C-alpha cells in the first residue's frame, strides 16, 4: 500500500516545483532566525533571494557536524525553545552529542513519514509491531512508535535488551513486524535458536532494520534465520531520525527518499563538488519542512549513489543505494582504504563462519596491523587445529584479494564476541588511544 499516494507518486516536475517553493521558504527562514546560517551565507556572498532554481542550492554553504557541535546544544534551532516539544540527541564517537529539536508540527510530519515508511515495507493496520529500537534520546524507538500509531498498527514499545523476554512477548502477543538494528535482529535469532523456541510459534513476517550498515549477505542470513523479509531503513537524527528513506517490499532496488521533505545531493567528499546522478559519493541533505531544526546541505558522511528512475512499486521519488559505509568509517591500513563493510562481505561468504565479528586495529612500531576476530560454528570450533588453521588462512587469503592489504584472522569460540542490543561496535581502533 502507498500511504500517501498523492505525494509519493507525483510526476518529476511537480516534485521539483514543491521542492523549489519549500527550499526558498526554508532558506529565508534560516537566514532570518539562525545566526550561524546567516553568518555562513554572508561569508559566501549568497542571499535568500538568490535561490531562483533548484540548481542554486549548490551556492549555499555546507553544514557539518562541527557546526552543530560549535552551537551545542540549541544554537541552531530556528524557533524559540517554547515551541520545541521534544529533543533527541545522537552520541558521537567523540565529545558532546548532537542535539536536535522538534515542534509539534515536526513531530506530526515525522509520524506521517514513518507511516509512509512502514506502509512501504508492507506493514498495515492489524499488524503488531514489536519495536525493539532503543527508546530515549536515540530517535529509533519513538520515531517508529509514532509512525506505527499513525498507521493504525498495534505497537509494542519494548525497546532494546533482555532478549529472552523479548522472544516471550513476541510469541505471546503475536508480533508480526520486528523493528530493530540488523545486529540486534541476528542476536534475537541466535537466542531463539539457543533457547529452542519453536519458530513456528512466532508470527513475524517482516523486519525493518537500519541505524547501522549491513551487507546483502547479512540480509540473507537474517531472512534465513528468522524466516522473514528484511527491509532496509535509513535515517539520521540531524535530518529527522528514521524515515528519511526506506526500501519497498521489492527490496534490493534502493531506498525511496521522501523528496517532498528532503533534497538529496551526492558530492565528491574531497572537493565538495556536486556529482551527476548515478555517481557514488557523499550524501548531503537539505530539509524542506522542518521548523525547529532545519538543516541546509548537511554532510552525512554516508557513501551511496542516487537512482533516478521511478520504481516498479509506483513511487516516483529518487532512491538511494544501500549505504555500505561512511567516509569517516574508512580505515586507512598502511595507506590502503578499507571499509568494514568489505570485511563483512568476505566473512559472510565463508561457510561455517558466524555473522559476529570485530575488527581490531593497532600499531606495531610504525606499522598498522589489523586483526579480524570472527566466531565460527560449534562444529568447526571443535574440529582439529589443522582444520581451523586452514580456514583462517583461506579467509586471510580472500581478505588480501578483496582489500589489497593483509590482515590476521582469528577464529574465536561461539558467543565470545559481544552481542549488540542497538548499534554494533565493529571496529576497535587502538591507534587513536
Ligand atoms: O540511526 C536513525 C535511525 C533509527 C535510522 C532507526 C534507521 C532506523 P543516528 O543515530 O543519528 O540516527 O545515526 C545516523 O547511522 O548517518 C548512517 O551512518 C547510519 N545509518 C542509519 N541507517 C543506516 C542504514 C539513526 N540503513 C547514522 N544503513 C547515519 C547504513 C545507516 N547506515
Coordinates of C-alpha atoms and ligand atoms in Angstrom, one line a residue:
X1 CA 0.0 0.0 0.0
X2 CA 1.2 3.5 -0.7
X3 CA 0.3 5.6 2.4
X4 CA 0.3 9.0 0.7
X5 CA -0.4 8.3 -3.0
X6 CA -0.9 11.9 -3.8
X7 CA 2.7 12.8 -2.9
X8 CA 4.6 9.6 -3.3
X9 CA 3.6 9.2 -7.0
X10 CA 4.0 12.8 -8.1
X11 CA 5.5 13.4 -11.6
X12 CA 9.0 14.8 -11.5
X13 CA 8.1 18.4 -12.5
X14 CA 5.6 18.5 -9.7
X15 CA 8.1 17.2 -7.1
X16 CA 10.6 19.8 -8.2
X17 CA 8.1 22.6 -8.1
X18 CA 7.2 21.7 -4.5
X19 CA 10.9 21.4 -3.6
X20 CA 11.8 24.8 -5.0
X21 CA 9.0 26.6 -3.2
X22 CA 9.8 24.9 0.1
X23 CA 13.6 25.4 -0.4
X24 CA 13.1 29.2 -0.9
X25 CA 11.0 29.3 2.2
X26 CA 13.4 27.4 4.4
X27 CA 16.4 29.4 3.3
X28 CA 14.6 32.6 4.0
X29 CA 13.7 31.3 7.4
X30 CA 17.2 30.1 8.5
X31 CA 18.7 33.3 7.2
X32 CA 16.3 35.3 9.4
X33 CA 16.4 33.2 12.5
X34 CA 19.6 31.1 12.8
X35 CA 22.7 33.3 13.3
X36 CA 25.3 30.6 12.2
X37 CA 23.5 30.1 8.9
X38 CA 23.3 33.9 8.3
X39 CA 27.0 34.2 9.0
X40 CA 28.0 31.4 6.6
X41 CA 25.7 32.7 3.9
X42 CA 27.0 36.3 4.3
X43 CA 30.6 34.9 4.1
X44 CA 29.7 33.0 0.9
X45 CA 28.0 36.1 -0.5
X46 CA 24.6 34.5 -1.1
X47 CA 21.3 35.9 -0.1
X48 CA 17.9 34.0 0.2
X49 CA 16.6 35.8 -2.9
X50 CA 19.5 34.3 -4.9
X51 CA 17.7 30.9 -4.8
X52 CA 15.8 31.1 -8.0
X53 CA 16.1 27.4 -9.1
X54 CA 16.9 24.1 -7.5
X55 CA 20.4 24.4 -9.1
X56 CA 21.0 27.4 -6.9
X57 CA 21.1 25.1 -3.9
X58 CA 24.7 24.4 -4.7
X59 CA 25.5 28.1 -4.0
X60 CA 24.7 27.5 -0.3
X61 CA 27.5 26.5 2.1
X62 CA 27.5 23.0 3.6
X63 CA 26.6 22.3 7.2
X64 CA 28.7 19.8 9.1
X65 CA 28.7 18.0 12.4
X66 CA 31.3 20.5 13.6
X67 CA 28.8 23.4 13.1
X68 CA 26.3 21.6 15.3
X69 CA 28.9 20.9 17.9
X70 CA 30.1 24.5 18.0
X71 CA 26.5 25.6 18.6
X72 CA 25.7 23.0 21.2
X73 CA 23.1 22.4 22.5
X74 CA 20.4 24.6 21.0
X75 CA 22.3 27.3 18.9
X76 CA 21.0 26.1 15.6
X77 CA 17.3 25.9 16.5
X78 CA 15.2 28.2 14.3
X79 CA 12.4 28.6 16.8
X80 CA 12.4 29.7 20.5
X81 CA 12.5 26.8 23.0
X82 CA 8.9 27.4 24.0
X83 CA 7.9 26.0 20.6
X84 CA 10.1 22.9 20.9
X85 CA 8.1 20.0 22.2
X86 CA 10.8 17.3 22.1
X87 CA 14.6 16.9 21.8
X88 CA 16.6 14.0 20.7
X89 CA 20.4 13.5 20.6
X90 CA 22.9 11.3 18.9
X91 CA 26.0 10.3 20.7
X92 CA 29.0 10.9 18.5
X93 CA 32.2 8.9 18.9
X94 CA 33.8 12.0 20.5
X95 CA 32.7 14.6 22.9
X96 CA 29.2 16.1 23.2
X97 CA 26.2 14.7 21.5
X98 CA 24.4 16.4 18.6
X99 CA 21.1 17.8 19.8
X100 CA 18.0 18.1 17.6
X101 CA 14.6 19.6 18.3
X102 CA 11.1 19.2 17.0
X103 CA 8.0 21.5 17.1
X104 CA 4.5 19.9 17.4
X105 CA 4.3 20.1 13.6
X106 CA 7.7 18.4 13.1
X107 CA 6.5 15.5 15.3
X108 CA 3.4 15.3 13.1
X109 CA 5.5 15.3 9.9
X110 CA 7.8 12.7 11.3
X111 CA 4.8 10.4 12.2
X112 CA 3.5 10.9 8.6
X113 CA 6.8 9.9 7.1
X114 CA 7.2 6.9 9.4
X115 CA 3.7 5.8 8.5
X116 CA 4.7 6.0 4.8
X117 CA 7.9 4.1 5.7
X118 CA 6.0 1.3 7.4
X119 CA 3.5 1.1 4.6
X120 CA 6.3 1.0 2.1
X121 CA 7.6 -2.1 3.9
X122 CA 4.2 -3.8 3.7
X123 CA 3.0 -3.0 7.2
X124 CA -0.7 -2.4 7.7
X125 CA -3.5 -2.0 10.3
X126 CA -3.8 -5.2 12.2
X127 CA -0.1 -5.7 12.3
X128 CA 1.6 -6.0 15.7
X129 CA 4.9 -4.0 15.6
X130 CA 7.5 -5.3 18.0
X131 CA 9.6 -2.1 18.4
X132 CA 13.0 -3.1 19.8
X133 CA 14.8 0.1 18.7
X134 CA 16.0 2.0 21.8
X135 CA 13.6 4.5 23.4
X136 CA 15.3 7.5 24.7
X137 CA 17.5 10.2 23.2
X138 CA 18.1 7.9 20.2
X139 CA 15.5 8.6 17.5
X140 CA 14.8 5.0 16.6
X141 CA 12.3 4.0 19.3
X142 CA 10.0 7.0 19.4
X143 CA 10.3 7.5 15.6
X144 CA 8.9 4.1 14.9
X145 CA 6.4 4.3 17.7
X146 CA 4.6 7.4 16.4
X147 CA 4.7 6.1 12.8
X148 CA 3.2 2.8 13.7
X149 CA 0.4 4.5 15.7
X150 CA -0.3 6.9 12.8
X151 CA -0.6 3.9 10.5
X152 CA -3.0 2.3 12.9
X153 CA -0.9 -0.7 13.8
X154 CA -0.5 -2.1 17.3
X155 CA 2.8 -1.1 18.8
X156 CA 4.7 -3.0 21.5
X157 CA 7.2 -0.4 22.9
X158 CA 9.6 -3.0 24.1
X159 CA 12.9 -1.1 23.4
X160 CA 16.2 -3.0 23.3
X161 CA 17.7 -5.6 25.7
X162 CA 16.5 -8.6 27.7
X163 CA 16.3 -10.7 24.7
X164 CA 14.7 -13.8 26.2
X165 CA 11.8 -11.7 27.4
X166 CA 11.5 -10.1 24.0
X167 CA 11.1 -13.5 22.5
X168 CA 8.4 -14.5 25.0
X169 CA 6.5 -11.3 24.3
X170 CA 6.8 -11.8 20.6
X171 CA 5.3 -15.2 20.9
X172 CA 2.6 -14.4 23.4
X173 CA 1.5 -11.1 21.8
X174 CA 1.7 -12.5 18.2
X175 CA 4.1 -9.8 16.9
X176 CA 4.1 -9.7 13.1
X177 CA 6.7 -7.0 12.5
X178 CA 10.1 -6.7 14.1
X179 CA 11.9 -3.3 14.2
X180 CA 15.4 -3.1 15.5
X181 CA 19.0 -2.8 14.3
X182 CA 20.2 -5.6 12.0
X183 CA 22.8 -6.7 14.5
X184 CA 20.2 -7.0 17.2
X185 CA 17.9 -9.0 14.9
X186 CA 20.7 -11.5 14.5
X187 CA 21.2 -11.6 18.2
X188 CA 17.4 -12.3 18.7
X189 CA 17.6 -15.0 16.0
X190 CA 20.5 -16.7 17.8
X191 CA 18.8 -16.6 21.2
X192 CA 15.6 -18.1 19.6
X193 CA 17.8 -21.0 18.4
X194 CA 19.7 -21.4 21.7
X195 CA 16.6 -21.5 23.8
X196 CA 14.9 -24.0 21.5
X197 CA 11.9 -21.8 20.8
X198 CA 9.8 -23.4 18.1
X199 CA 9.9 -20.7 15.4
X200 CA 6.6 -21.8 14.0
X201 CA 5.1 -20.2 17.1
X202 CA 6.4 -16.9 16.0
X203 CA 4.3 -14.8 13.6
X204 CA 7.0 -12.3 12.5
X205 CA 6.6 -11.7 8.7
X206 CA 8.8 -8.7 8.1
X207 CA 11.6 -6.8 9.8
X208 CA 12.6 -3.2 9.2
X209 CA 16.2 -2.8 10.1
X210 CA 18.6 0.1 10.0
X211 CA 20.6 2.6 12.0
X212 CA 23.9 0.9 11.0
X213 CA 25.4 -0.5 7.8
X214 CA 24.6 -4.1 6.9
X215 CA 25.6 -6.1 3.8
X216 CA 23.4 -8.1 1.4
X217 CA 24.9 -11.3 2.9
X218 CA 23.8 -10.2 6.3
X219 CA 20.3 -9.6 5.0
X220 CA 20.2 -13.2 3.6
X221 CA 21.4 -14.5 7.0
X222 CA 18.7 -12.7 8.9
X223 CA 16.0 -13.7 6.4
X224 CA 17.0 -17.3 6.6
X225 CA 17.4 -17.5 10.4
X226 CA 14.1 -15.7 11.1
X227 CA 12.1 -16.7 8.1
X228 CA 11.1 -13.1 7.3
X229 CA 11.6 -10.4 4.7
X230 CA 14.3 -8.0 5.9
X231 CA 13.8 -4.3 4.7
X232 CA 16.5 -1.6 5.0
X233 CA 15.6 1.8 6.5
X234 CA 17.9 4.8 6.6
X235 CA 17.9 8.0 8.5
X236 CA 19.9 10.2 10.8
X237 CA 19.0 12.4 13.8
X238 CA 20.2 15.6 12.2
X239 CA 17.7 15.2 9.3
X240 CA 14.9 13.8 11.4
X241 CA 15.7 10.3 12.6
X242 CA 14.4 7.2 10.9
X243 CA 12.0 7.9 8.0
X244 CA 14.4 9.7 5.6
X245 CA 14.4 6.7 3.2
X246 CA 13.3 3.1 3.1
X247 CA 13.2 0.1 0.7
X248 CA 9.8 -1.0 -0.6
X249 CA 8.8 -4.6 -0.4
X250 CA 10.5 -5.2 -3.7
X251 CA 13.9 -4.9 -1.9
X252 CA 17.3 -4.5 -3.4
X253 CA 16.0 -1.7 -5.6
X254 CA 17.3 1.1 -3.4
X255 CA 15.7 3.2 -0.6
X256 CA 12.9 5.6 -1.5
X257 CA 13.8 9.1 -0.3
X258 CA 10.9 11.3 0.9
X259 CA 11.8 14.0 -1.5
X260 CA 8.9 16.3 -0.7
X261 CA 10.6 16.8 2.7
X262 CA 14.3 16.3 1.9
X263 CA 16.5 17.2 -1.1
X264 CA 19.4 14.7 -1.6
X265 CA 22.6 15.6 -3.3
X266 CA 25.7 13.5 -3.9
X267 CA 29.1 15.3 -3.7
X268 CA 32.7 14.4 -4.0
X269 CA 33.8 14.2 -0.4
X270 CA 37.2 15.7 -1.2
X271 CA 36.2 18.7 -3.4
X272 CA 32.6 19.2 -2.3
X273 CA 31.6 19.3 -6.0
X274 CA 28.1 18.0 -6.8
X275 CA 28.3 14.8 -8.8
X276 CA 25.9 13.9 -11.6
X277 CA 23.1 11.4 -10.9
X278 CA 24.2 7.8 -10.6
X279 CA 27.7 8.6 -9.4
X280 CA 28.9 7.4 -6.0
X281 CA 29.8 9.9 -3.3
X282 CA 28.8 11.5 -0.1
X283 CA 25.2 12.0 0.6
X284 CA 24.1 15.6 1.5
X285 CA 20.6 16.5 2.7
X286 CA 18.6 19.7 2.9
X287 CA 15.4 19.6 5.0
X288 CA 12.4 21.4 3.4
X289 CA 9.7 21.4 6.0
X290 CA 11.3 21.1 9.4
X291 CA 10.5 24.0 11.8
X292 CA 12.6 23.7 14.9
X293 CA 15.8 22.3 13.4
X294 CA 16.0 22.9 9.6
X295 CA 19.4 21.9 8.1
X296 CA 20.8 23.2 4.9
X297 CA 23.2 20.9 2.9
X298 CA 24.1 18.7 5.8
X299 CA 27.1 16.4 5.0
X300 CA 26.0 13.0 6.2
X301 CA 29.4 11.3 5.6
X302 CA 27.4 8.3 4.3
X303 CA 28.5 7.0 0.9
X304 CA 25.9 6.0 -1.7
X305 CA 24.6 6.9 -5.1
X306 CA 21.2 8.1 -6.3
X307 CA 18.8 6.1 -8.6
X308 CA 16.6 8.5 -10.5
X309 CA 14.3 6.1 -12.4
X310 CA 10.8 5.5 -10.8
X311 CA 10.5 2.2 -9.0
X312 CA 8.3 -0.7 -10.2
X313 CA 6.3 -0.2 -7.0
X314 CA 4.9 3.0 -8.4
X315 CA 6.7 5.5 -6.2
X316 CA 8.4 8.3 -8.1
X317 CA 10.8 9.7 -5.6
X318 CA 14.6 9.2 -6.2
X319 CA 16.1 6.3 -4.5
X320 CA 19.5 5.8 -2.8
X321 CA 21.5 2.7 -2.9
X322 CA 22.0 0.8 0.3
X323 CA 24.6 2.6 2.4
X324 CA 27.6 0.4 2.9
X325 CA 29.8 2.7 4.9
X326 CA 30.7 6.2 6.0
X327 CA 33.6 8.2 4.7
X328 CA 34.7 8.5 8.4
X329 CA 34.3 4.7 8.9
X330 CA 37.0 4.2 6.5
X331 CA 40.1 2.7 8.0
X332 CA 43.5 3.5 6.5
X333 CA 45.7 0.5 6.9
X334 CA 49.2 1.0 5.7
X335 CA 47.9 3.6 3.3
X336 CA 45.1 1.4 1.9
X337 CA 41.5 2.4 2.3
X338 CA 39.4 -0.3 4.0
X339 CA 35.7 -0.2 4.8
X340 CA 34.3 -2.5 7.5
X341 CA 31.6 -3.5 5.0
X342 CA 34.1 -5.1 2.7
X343 CA 35.4 -7.2 5.6
X344 CA 31.8 -8.2 6.4
X345 CA 31.2 -9.1 2.8
X346 CA 34.2 -11.5 2.8
X347 CA 33.3 -13.1 6.1
X348 CA 29.7 -13.7 5.2
X349 CA 30.6 -15.6 2.1
X350 CA 32.6 -18.2 4.0
X351 CA 30.8 -21.4 5.1
X352 CA 30.9 -22.1 8.9
X353 CA 31.7 -18.5 9.8
X354 CA 29.1 -16.8 12.0
X355 CA 28.0 -13.2 11.4
X356 CA 29.6 -12.0 14.6
X357 CA 32.9 -10.2 14.2
X358 CA 35.1 -7.4 15.4
X359 CA 38.0 -5.6 13.7
X360 CA 40.9 -4.6 15.8
X361 CA 43.4 -2.1 14.5
X362 CA 46.7 -1.4 16.3
X363 CA 50.2 -0.2 15.5
X364 CA 53.3 -2.2 16.0
X365 CA 56.2 0.1 15.7
X366 CA 55.4 2.2 12.7
X367 CA 53.3 -0.4 11.1
X368 CA 49.5 -0.7 11.2
X369 CA 48.2 -4.1 11.9
X370 CA 44.6 -5.3 11.6
X371 CA 43.1 -8.3 13.2
X372 CA 39.7 -9.7 12.3
X373 CA 38.2 -11.8 15.0
X374 CA 35.2 -13.9 13.9
X375 CA 33.2 -16.6 15.5
X376 CA 32.9 -20.0 13.9
X377 CA 30.1 -22.5 14.4
X378 CA 30.3 -25.0 17.2
X379 CA 31.1 -27.9 14.7
X380 CA 34.0 -26.1 13.2
X381 CA 35.4 -24.9 16.5
X382 CA 35.6 -28.4 17.9
X383 CA 37.4 -29.6 14.8
X384 CA 41.1 -30.2 14.6
X385 CA 43.5 -27.3 15.0
X386 CA 44.7 -28.1 11.4
X387 CA 41.2 -27.5 10.0
X388 CA 40.9 -24.3 11.9
X389 CA 44.2 -23.0 10.8
X390 CA 43.4 -23.9 7.2
X391 CA 40.1 -22.0 7.4
X392 CA 41.8 -18.9 8.9
X393 CA 44.4 -19.0 6.2
X394 CA 41.8 -19.2 3.5
X395 CA 39.9 -16.2 4.9
X396 CA 43.2 -14.2 5.2
X397 CA 43.8 -15.0 1.5
X398 CA 40.4 -13.8 0.5
X399 CA 40.7 -10.7 2.6
X400 CA 44.0 -9.9 0.9
X401 CA 42.5 -10.3 -2.6
X402 CA 39.5 -8.1 -1.7
X403 CA 41.1 -5.4 0.4
X404 CA 44.6 -5.3 -1.2
X405 CA 46.1 -5.3 2.3
X406 CA 46.8 -8.3 4.6
X407 CA 45.2 -8.9 7.9
X408 CA 45.3 -11.5 10.6
X409 CA 42.2 -13.6 11.0
X410 CA 41.5 -15.1 14.4
X411 CA 38.7 -17.7 14.7
X412 CA 37.0 -17.5 18.1
X413 CA 34.7 -19.7 20.0
X414 CA 30.9 -19.2 19.5
X415 CA 29.5 -16.4 21.7
X416 CA 32.8 -14.7 22.6
X417 CA 32.1 -11.5 20.6
X418 CA 29.9 -9.1 22.5
X419 CA 26.3 -9.1 21.2
X420 CA 24.6 -5.9 20.2
X421 CA 21.3 -4.6 21.5
X422 CA 21.5 -1.5 19.4
X423 CA 24.2 -0.3 17.1
X424 CA 27.0 -2.8 16.9
X425 CA 30.6 -1.7 17.5
X426 CA 32.5 -3.4 14.8
X427 CA 35.9 -1.6 14.9
X428 CA 38.3 -1.1 17.8
X429 CA 41.0 1.3 16.7
X430 CA 43.7 1.3 19.3
X431 CA 45.9 3.6 17.3
X432 CA 44.0 6.6 18.5
X433 CA 44.1 5.8 22.1
Ligands
LIG1 O1 20.4 5.8 13.3 C1 18.3 6.9 12.8 C2 17.7 5.6 12.5 C3 17.0 4.9 13.5 C4 17.7 5.0 11.3 C5 16.4 3.7 13.2 C6 17.2 3.8 11.0 C7 16.5 3.1 12.0 P1 21.7 8.4 14.2 O2 21.9 7.7 15.4 O3 21.9 9.8 14.1 O4 20.3 8.1 13.5 O5 22.8 7.7 13.2 C8 22.8 8.1 11.8 O6 23.6 5.9 11.1 O7 24.5 8.7 9.2 C9 24.4 6.3 9.0 O8 25.8 6.4 9.1 C10 23.9 5.2 9.9 N1 22.8 4.6 9.3 C11 21.5 4.8 9.6 N2 20.7 3.9 8.9 C12 21.5 3.2 8.1 C13 21.3 2.2 7.2 C14 19.8 6.8 13.3 N3 20.1 1.7 6.8 C15 23.8 7.3 11.0 N4 22.5 1.7 6.5 C16 23.8 7.6 9.6 C17 23.7 2.1 6.8 C18 22.8 3.6 8.4 N5 23.9 3.1 7.7

